[in-house]
Amino acid sequence: NAGVTQTPKFRILKIGQSMTLQCTQDMNHNYMYWYRQDPGMGLKLIYYSVGAGITDKGEVPNGYNVSRSTTEDFPLRLELAAPSQTSVYFCASSFRTSGGVVEQFFGPGTRLTVL
Amino acid sequence: DAKTTQPNSMESNEEEPVHLPCNHSTISGTDYIHWYRQLPSQGPEYVIHGLTSNVNNRMASLAIAEDRKSSTLILHRATLRDAAVYYCILNGGGSNYKLTFGKGTLLTVNP
């Protein structure tokens, strides 16, 4: 299994440009997440999904959009990029055990710079 | 979600045990205690979790206080590869599938 894969690894955007960060998992997990991590900080949840066709906002959703048309893919769309969106973006997926415990698996991240 | 408190940083020597503390005085009865770690330039990875009893796996041990208001992640013999940020996270299980990451503890391992 490849686990959680993200593309691209690095990207530089100009202010006002748009882009889509790709995320794919091959573990058949229902739950998927997008986080951002600013330097020296913990991860903040942007959006999450509990299954195909179902998405919901996390802690910092402004400026982002997501879709979940399949179990495997969970792309994150940035419209009108701003310098405040300069960050490292992590995608994750998870399963839930019979006892309700969640274990998340993370991708390698996308480092985005907006100039 | 209940809040956790961890030291900002800790230092250890290679091949010595490391005890990483976490305080969670407002933990609820259904909260699981999770530990994740983040190696430099990588995404976080799961380390261990527990509810009430101490837990061991191939990576680490988790010691949970009897009142569950604190816990300690134990690395039995630190290696240079264990240098990372360690996050202590509470999760209520059930329908709560989100994890809230704080700043964690930056562990430095000296050769």
PDB file of C-alpha atoms in Angstrom:
ATOM      1  CA  ASN A   1       0.000   0.000   0.000  1.00  0.00           C
ATOM      2  CA  ALA A   2       1.157   3.499  -0.829  1.00  0.00           C
ATOM      3  CA  GLY A   3      -0.863   4.919   2.088  1.00  0.00           C
ATOM      4  CA  VAL A   4      -1.702   8.608   1.709  1.00  0.00           C
ATOM      5  CA  THR A   5      -0.112  10.374  -1.240  1.00  0.00           C
ATOM      6  CA  GLN A   6      -0.093  14.106  -1.914  1.00  0.00           C
ATOM      7  CA  THR A   7       0.843  16.141  -4.958  1.00  0.00           C
ATOM      8  CA  PRO A   8       2.613  18.420  -5.547  1.00  0.00           C
ATOM      9  CA  LYS A   9       5.390  18.369  -2.920  1.00  0.00           C
ATOM     10  CA  PHE A  10       6.188  22.042  -3.400  1.00  0.00           C
ATOM     11  CA  ARG A  11       4.439  24.932  -5.108  1.00  0.00           C
ATOM     12  CA  ILE A  12       4.898  28.686  -5.406  1.00  0.00           C
ATOM     13  CA  LEU A  13       1.811  30.714  -6.258  1.00  0.00           C
ATOM     14  CA  LYS A  14       1.311  34.351  -7.017  1.00  0.00           C
ATOM     15  CA  ILE A  15      -1.305  36.309  -5.100  1.00  0.00           C
ATOM     16  CA  GLY A  16      -4.723  35.733  -6.662  1.00  0.00           C
ATOM     17  CA  GLN A  17      -3.855  32.484  -8.421  1.00  0.00           C
ATOM     18  CA  SER A  18      -5.754  29.276  -7.778  1.00  0.00           C
ATOM     19  CA  MET A  19      -4.631  25.686  -7.404  1.00  0.00           C
ATOM     20  CA  THR A  20      -5.759  22.246  -6.294  1.00  0.00           C
ATOM     21  CA  LEU A  21      -3.810  20.123  -3.857  1.00  0.00           C
ATOM     22  CA  GLN A  22      -4.345  16.456  -4.575  1.00  0.00           C
ATOM     23  CA  CYS A  23      -4.715  13.738  -1.938  1.00  0.00           C
ATOM     24  CA  THR A  24      -5.286  10.019  -2.502  1.00  0.00           C
ATOM     25  CA  GLN A  25      -5.426   7.112  -0.079  1.00  0.00           C
ATOM     26  CA  ASP A  26      -5.490   3.407  -0.897  1.00  0.00           C
ATOM     27  CA  MET A  27      -6.522   2.068   2.514  1.00  0.00           C
ATOM     28  CA  ASN A  28     -10.282   2.282   1.905  1.00  0.00           C
ATOM     29  CA  HIS A  29     -10.672   4.695   4.833  1.00  0.00           C
ATOM     30  CA  ASN A  30     -13.950   6.511   5.133  1.00  0.00           C
ATOM     31  CA  TYR A  31     -12.565   9.537   6.962  1.00  0.00           C
ATOM     32  CA  MET A  32     -10.265  12.050   5.333  1.00  0.00           C
ATOM     33  CA  TYR A  33      -8.876  15.379   6.537  1.00  0.00           C
ATOM     34  CA  TRP A  34      -6.958  18.429   5.417  1.00  0.00           C
ATOM     35  CA  TYR A  35      -4.695  20.273   7.858  1.00  0.00           C
ATOM     36  CA  ARG A  36      -2.363  23.225   7.556  1.00  0.00           C
ATOM     37  CA  GLN A  37       0.719  23.761   9.681  1.00  0.00           C
ATOM     38  CA  ASP A  38       2.350  27.159  10.040  1.00  0.00           C
ATOM     39  CA  PRO A  39       5.982  27.369  11.228  1.00  0.00           C
ATOM     40  CA  GLY A  40       6.413  26.337  14.871  1.00  0.00           C
ATOM     41  CA  MET A  41       2.735  25.621  15.297  1.00  0.00           C
ATOM     42  CA  GLY A  42       0.549  22.569  15.584  1.00  0.00           C
ATOM     43  CA  LEU A  43      -1.760  21.377  12.851  1.00  0.00           C
ATOM     44  CA  LYS A  44      -5.065  23.118  12.241  1.00  0.00           C
ATOM     45  CA  LEU A  45      -7.990  21.315  10.621  1.00  0.00           C
ATOM     46  CA  ILE A  46      -9.267  22.929   7.423  1.00  0.00           C
ATOM     47  CA  TYR A  47     -11.916  20.486   6.166  1.00  0.00           C
ATOM     48  CA  TYR A  48     -12.807  16.886   6.759  1.00  0.00           C
ATOM     49  CA  SER A  49     -14.995  14.198   5.190  1.00  0.00           C
ATOM     50  CA  VAL A  50     -16.718  11.190   6.680  1.00  0.00           C
ATOM     51  CA  GLY A  51     -17.366   9.530   3.342  1.00  0.00           C
ATOM     52  CA  ALA A  52     -17.869  10.107  -0.366  1.00  0.00           C
ATOM     53  CA  GLY A  53     -20.204  13.044  -0.952  1.00  0.00           C
ATOM     54  CA  ILE A  54     -19.978  14.322   2.645  1.00  0.00           C
ATOM     55  CA  THR A  55     -17.672  17.149   3.717  1.00  0.00           C
ATOM     56  CA  ASP A  56     -17.629  19.609   6.596  1.00  0.00           C
ATOM     57  CA  LYS A  57     -15.668  22.611   7.774  1.00  0.00           C
ATOM     58  CA  GLY A  58     -12.924  22.398  10.323  1.00  0.00           C
ATOM     59  CA  GLU A  59     -11.272  25.134  12.348  1.00  0.00           C
ATOM     60  CA  VAL A  60      -9.875  27.278   9.490  1.00  0.00           C
ATOM     61  CA  PRO A  61     -11.931  26.749   6.279  1.00  0.00           C
ATOM     62  CA  ASN A  62     -11.942  30.289   4.872  1.00  0.00           C
ATOM     63  CA  GLY A  63     -10.298  30.534   1.455  1.00  0.00           C
ATOM     64  CA  TYR A  64     -10.520  26.792   0.766  1.00  0.00           C
ATOM     65  CA  ASN A  65     -12.952  24.340  -0.791  1.00  0.00           C
ATOM     66  CA  VAL A  66     -13.055  20.557  -0.923  1.00  0.00           C
ATOM     67  CA  SER A  67     -14.942  17.795  -2.666  1.00  0.00           C
ATOM     68  CA  ARG A  68     -15.149  14.053  -2.082  1.00  0.00           C
ATOM     69  CA  SER A  69     -16.526  12.231  -5.100  1.00  0.00           C
ATOM     70  CA  THR A  70     -14.767   8.925  -4.330  1.00  0.00           C
ATOM     71  CA  THR A  71     -13.532   7.153  -1.210  1.00  0.00           C
ATOM     72  CA  GLU A  72      -9.932   7.458  -2.391  1.00  0.00           C
ATOM     73  CA  ASP A  73      -9.629  11.133  -3.343  1.00  0.00           C
ATOM     74  CA  PHE A  74     -10.028  14.336  -1.336  1.00  0.00           C
ATOM     75  CA  PRO A  75      -8.715  17.378  -3.256  1.00  0.00           C
ATOM     76  CA  LEU A  76      -8.303  20.772  -1.601  1.00  0.00           C
ATOM     77  CA  ARG A  77      -8.951  23.851  -3.734  1.00  0.00           C
ATOM     78  CA  LEU A  78      -7.415  27.251  -3.041  1.00  0.00           C
ATOM     79  CA  GLU A  79      -9.179  30.130  -4.763  1.00  0.00           C
ATOM     80  CA  LEU A  80      -7.529  33.557  -4.942  1.00  0.00           C
ATOM     81  CA  ALA A  81      -4.356  32.630  -3.071  1.00  0.00           C
ATOM     82  CA  ALA A  82      -3.192  35.029  -0.358  1.00  0.00           C
ATOM     83  CA  PRO A  83       0.164  35.279   1.512  1.00  0.00           C
ATOM     84  CA  SER A  84      -1.649  34.100   4.672  1.00  0.00           C
ATOM     85  CA  GLN A  85      -2.116  30.725   2.976  1.00  0.00           C
ATOM     86  CA  THR A  86       1.631  30.136   2.895  1.00  0.00           C
ATOM     87  CA  SER A  87       1.927  26.944   4.922  1.00  0.00           C
ATOM     88  CA  VAL A  88       2.538  23.217   4.818  1.00  0.00           C
ATOM     89  CA  TYR A  89      -0.605  21.262   3.990  1.00  0.00           C
ATOM     90  CA  PHE A  90      -1.143  17.718   5.221  1.00  0.00           C
ATOM     91  CA  CYS A  91      -3.812  15.296   4.111  1.00  0.00           C
ATOM     92  CA  ALA A  92      -4.786  12.405   6.371  1.00  0.00           C
ATOM     93  CA  SER A  93      -7.145   9.479   6.396  1.00  0.00           C
ATOM     94  CA  SER A  94      -8.379   7.329   9.222  1.00  0.00           C
ATOM     95  CA  PHE A  95     -10.305   4.280  10.218  1.00  0.00           C
ATOM     96  CA  ARG A  96     -12.196   3.749  13.417  1.00  0.00           C
ATOM     97  CA  THR A  97     -11.839   0.638  15.489  1.00  0.00           C
ATOM     98  CA  SER A  98     -14.790  -1.221  16.917  1.00  0.00           C
ATOM     99  CA  GLY A  99     -14.092   0.584  20.176  1.00  0.00           C
ATOM    100  CA  GLY A 100     -14.410   3.954  18.465  1.00  0.00           C
ATOM    101  CA  VAL A 101     -10.721   4.818  18.529  1.00  0.00           C
ATOM    102  CA  VAL A 102      -9.424   6.843  15.593  1.00  0.00           C
ATOM    103  CA  GLU A 103      -5.953   6.402  14.135  1.00  0.00           C
ATOM    104  CA  GLN A 104      -4.967   8.898  11.459  1.00  0.00           C
ATOM    105  CA  PHE A 105      -2.473   8.267   8.670  1.00  0.00           C
ATOM    106  CA  PHE A 106      -0.787  11.314   7.183  1.00  0.00           C
ATOM    107  CA  GLY A 107       0.631  12.124   3.791  1.00  0.00           C
ATOM    108  CA  PRO A 108       4.087  13.697   3.318  1.00  0.00           C
ATOM    109  CA  GLY A 109       2.707  17.214   2.929  1.00  0.00           C
ATOM    110  CA  THR A 110       2.668  19.978   0.329  1.00  0.00           C
ATOM    111  CA  ARG A 111       4.770  23.073   1.006  1.00  0.00           C
ATOM    112  CA  LEU A 112       2.971  26.089  -0.473  1.00  0.00           C
ATOM    113  CA  THR A 113       4.361  29.593  -0.758  1.00  0.00           C
ATOM    114  CA  VAL A 114       2.209  32.507  -1.906  1.00  0.00           C
ATOM    115  CA  LEU A 115       4.125  35.579  -3.060  1.00  0.00           C
TER     116      LEU A 115
ATOM    117  CA  ASP B   1     -12.309  18.589  23.294  1.00  0.00           C
ATOM    118  CA  ALA B   2     -10.484  18.621  26.610  1.00  0.00           C
ATOM    119  CA  LYS B   3      -7.175  20.442  26.608  1.00  0.00           C
ATOM    120  CA  THR B   4      -3.714  18.982  27.120  1.00  0.00           C
ATOM    121  CA  THR B   5      -0.573  20.669  28.463  1.00  0.00           C
ATOM    122  CA  GLN B   6       2.920  19.587  27.440  1.00  0.00           C
ATOM    123  CA  PRO B   7       6.377  21.080  27.960  1.00  0.00           C
ATOM    124  CA  ASN B   8       7.585  23.014  24.933  1.00  0.00           C
ATOM    125  CA  SER B   9      10.841  21.081  24.719  1.00  0.00           C
ATOM    126  CA  MET B  10      12.848  18.288  26.298  1.00  0.00           C
ATOM    127  CA  GLU B  11      16.331  16.929  25.809  1.00  0.00           C
ATOM    128  CA  SER B  12      17.666  13.415  26.112  1.00  0.00           C
ATOM    129  CA  ASN B  13      20.805  11.420  25.447  1.00  0.00           C
ATOM    130  CA  GLU B  14      20.941   8.589  22.981  1.00  0.00           C
ATOM    131  CA  GLU B  15      20.185   5.122  24.405  1.00  0.00           C
ATOM    132  CA  GLU B  16      18.678   6.580  27.580  1.00  0.00           C
ATOM    133  CA  PRO B  17      14.986   6.385  28.499  1.00  0.00           C
ATOM    134  CA  VAL B  18      12.785   9.398  27.861  1.00  0.00           C
ATOM    135  CA  HIS B  19       9.637  10.300  29.765  1.00  0.00           C
ATOM    136  CA  LEU B  20       7.395  12.797  27.992  1.00  0.00           C
ATOM    137  CA  PRO B  21       4.659  14.180  30.284  1.00  0.00           C
ATOM    138  CA  CYS B  22       1.174  15.357  29.407  1.00  0.00           C
ATOM    139  CA  ASN B  23      -1.390  16.951  31.710  1.00  0.00           C
ATOM    140  CA  HIS B  24      -5.087  16.677  30.926  1.00  0.00           C
ATOM    141  CA  SER B  25      -6.915  17.626  34.098  1.00  0.00           C
ATOM    142  CA  THR B  26     -10.296  18.116  32.340  1.00  0.00           C
ATOM    143  CA  ILE B  27     -10.312  14.713  30.664  1.00  0.00           C
ATOM    144  CA  SER B  28     -13.721  13.055  30.467  1.00  0.00           C
ATOM    145  CA  GLY B  29     -14.454   9.424  31.167  1.00  0.00           C
ATOM    146  CA  THR B  30     -14.743   8.542  27.490  1.00  0.00           C
ATOM    147  CA  ASP B  31     -11.628  10.373  26.255  1.00  0.00           C
ATOM    148  CA  TYR B  32      -8.855   8.255  24.820  1.00  0.00           C
ATOM    149  CA  ILE B  33      -5.284   9.542  25.190  1.00  0.00           C
ATOM    150  CA  HIS B  34      -3.430   9.519  21.885  1.00  0.00           C
ATOM    151  CA  TRP B  35       0.205  10.227  21.126  1.00  0.00           C
ATOM    152  CA  TYR B  36       1.483  11.167  17.705  1.00  0.00           C
ATOM    153  CA  ARG B  37       4.921  12.306  16.681  1.00  0.00           C
ATOM    154  CA  GLN B  38       6.186  14.383  13.782  1.00  0.00           C
ATOM    155  CA  LEU B  39       9.679  13.807  12.483  1.00  0.00           C
ATOM    156  CA  PRO B  40      11.367  16.760  10.749  1.00  0.00           C
ATOM    157  CA  SER B  41       9.792  17.597   7.374  1.00  0.00           C
ATOM    158  CA  GLN B  42       7.269  14.767   7.640  1.00  0.00           C
ATOM    159  CA  GLY B  43       3.610  14.348   8.490  1.00  0.00           C
ATOM    160  CA  PRO B  44       2.637  13.178  11.966  1.00  0.00           C
ATOM    161  CA  GLU B  45       2.570   9.475  12.709  1.00  0.00           C
ATOM    162  CA  TYR B  46       0.597   7.527  15.278  1.00  0.00           C
ATOM    163  CA  VAL B  47       2.582   6.304  18.280  1.00  0.00           C
ATOM    164  CA  ILE B  48       0.210   4.840  20.849  1.00  0.00           C
ATOM    165  CA  HIS B  49      -3.145   5.320  22.558  1.00  0.00           C
ATOM    166  CA  GLY B  50      -4.829   4.255  25.780  1.00  0.00           C
ATOM    167  CA  LEU B  51      -7.931   4.725  27.881  1.00  0.00           C
ATOM    168  CA  THR B  52      -7.243   3.660  31.473  1.00  0.00           C
ATOM    169  CA  SER B  53      -4.573   0.963  31.580  1.00  0.00           C
ATOM    170  CA  ASN B  54      -0.922   1.300  30.698  1.00  0.00           C
ATOM    171  CA  VAL B  55      -0.149   0.264  27.130  1.00  0.00           C
ATOM    172  CA  ASN B  56       2.939  -1.033  25.354  1.00  0.00           C
ATOM    173  CA  ASN B  57       3.744  -1.385  21.681  1.00  0.00           C
ATOM    174  CA  ARG B  58       6.869  -1.709  19.592  1.00  0.00           C
ATOM    175  CA  MET B  59       7.441   2.052  19.569  1.00  0.00           C
ATOM    176  CA  ALA B  60       6.741   3.143  23.127  1.00  0.00           C
ATOM    177  CA  SER B  61       4.853   2.692  26.387  1.00  0.00           C
ATOM    178  CA  LEU B  62       2.036   4.822  27.711  1.00  0.00           C
ATOM    179  CA  ALA B  63       1.650   5.218  31.448  1.00  0.00           C
ATOM    180  CA  ILE B  64      -1.693   6.663  32.560  1.00  0.00           C
ATOM    181  CA  ALA B  65      -2.196   8.070  36.043  1.00  0.00           C
ATOM    182  CA  GLU B  66      -4.849   6.409  38.172  1.00  0.00           C
ATOM    183  CA  ASP B  67      -7.023   9.554  38.108  1.00  0.00           C
ATOM    184  CA  ARG B  68      -6.325   9.897  34.339  1.00  0.00           C
ATOM    185  CA  LYS B  69      -5.433  13.573  34.741  1.00  0.00           C
ATOM    186  CA  SER B  70      -1.955  13.000  33.384  1.00  0.00           C
ATOM    187  CA  SER B  71      -0.052  10.524  31.261  1.00  0.00           C
ATOM    188  CA  THR B  72       3.539   9.846  30.256  1.00  0.00           C
ATOM    189  CA  LEU B  73       4.898   8.593  26.980  1.00  0.00           C
ATOM    190  CA  ILE B  74       7.981   6.466  27.582  1.00  0.00           C
ATOM    191  CA  LEU B  75      10.631   5.815  24.974  1.00  0.00           C
ATOM    192  CA  HIS B  76      12.725   3.071  26.509  1.00  0.00           C
ATOM    193  CA  ARG B  77      15.955   3.761  24.638  1.00  0.00           C
ATOM    194  CA  ALA B  78      16.031   6.980  22.684  1.00  0.00           C
ATOM    195  CA  THR B  79      17.727   6.983  19.313  1.00  0.00           C
ATOM    196  CA  LEU B  80      18.613   9.910  17.091  1.00  0.00           C
ATOM    197  CA  ARG B  81      15.658   8.929  14.927  1.00  0.00           C
ATOM    198  CA  ASP B  82      13.311   9.651  17.857  1.00  0.00           C
ATOM    199  CA  ALA B  83      14.053  13.371  17.641  1.00  0.00           C
ATOM    200  CA  ALA B  84      10.644  14.823  16.786  1.00  0.00           C
ATOM    201  CA  VAL B  85       7.690  16.838  18.046  1.00  0.00           C
ATOM    202  CA  TYR B  86       5.455  14.673  20.213  1.00  0.00           C
ATOM    203  CA  TYR B  87       1.758  15.488  20.476  1.00  0.00           C
ATOM    204  CA  CYS B  88      -0.559  14.360  23.271  1.00  0.00           C
ATOM    205  CA  ILE B  89      -4.182  14.449  22.100  1.00  0.00           C
ATOM    206  CA  LEU B  90      -7.500  13.564  23.687  1.00  0.00           C
ATOM    207  CA  ASN B  91     -10.254  12.066  21.582  1.00  0.00           C
ATOM    208  CA  GLY B  92     -13.644  10.992  22.806  1.00  0.00           C
ATOM    209  CA  GLY B  93     -13.995   8.123  20.363  1.00  0.00           C
ATOM    210  CA  GLY B  94     -17.480   7.178  19.238  1.00  0.00           C
ATOM    211  CA  SER B  95     -18.654   9.674  16.624  1.00  0.00           C
ATOM    212  CA  ASN B  96     -15.737  12.059  17.336  1.00  0.00           C
ATOM    213  CA  TYR B  97     -13.187  11.284  14.651  1.00  0.00           C
ATOM    214  CA  LYS B  98     -11.313  14.582  14.712  1.00  0.00           C
ATOM    215  CA  LEU B  99      -7.991  15.149  16.465  1.00  0.00           C
ATOM    216  CA  THR B 100      -6.900  18.547  17.782  1.00  0.00           C
ATOM    217  CA  PHE B 101      -3.142  19.080  17.623  1.00  0.00           C
ATOM    218  CA  GLY B 102      -1.475  21.516  20.022  1.00  0.00           C
ATOM    219  CA  LYS B 103       2.151  22.631  19.771  1.00  0.00           C
ATOM    220  CA  GLY B 104       3.512  19.433  21.301  1.00  0.00           C
ATOM    221  CA  THR B 105       6.922  18.783  22.866  1.00  0.00           C
ATOM    222  CA  LEU B 106      10.056  19.104  20.773  1.00  0.00           C
ATOM    223  CA  LEU B 107      12.357  16.244  21.784  1.00  0.00           C
ATOM    224  CA  THR B 108      16.064  16.668  21.079  1.00  0.00           C
ATOM    225  CA  VAL B 109      18.241  13.558  21.309  1.00  0.00           C
ATOM    226  CA  ASN B 110      21.947  14.112  21.881  1.00  0.00           C
ATOM    227  CA  PRO B 111      24.460  11.580  20.541  1.00  0.00           C
TER     228      PRO B 111
END
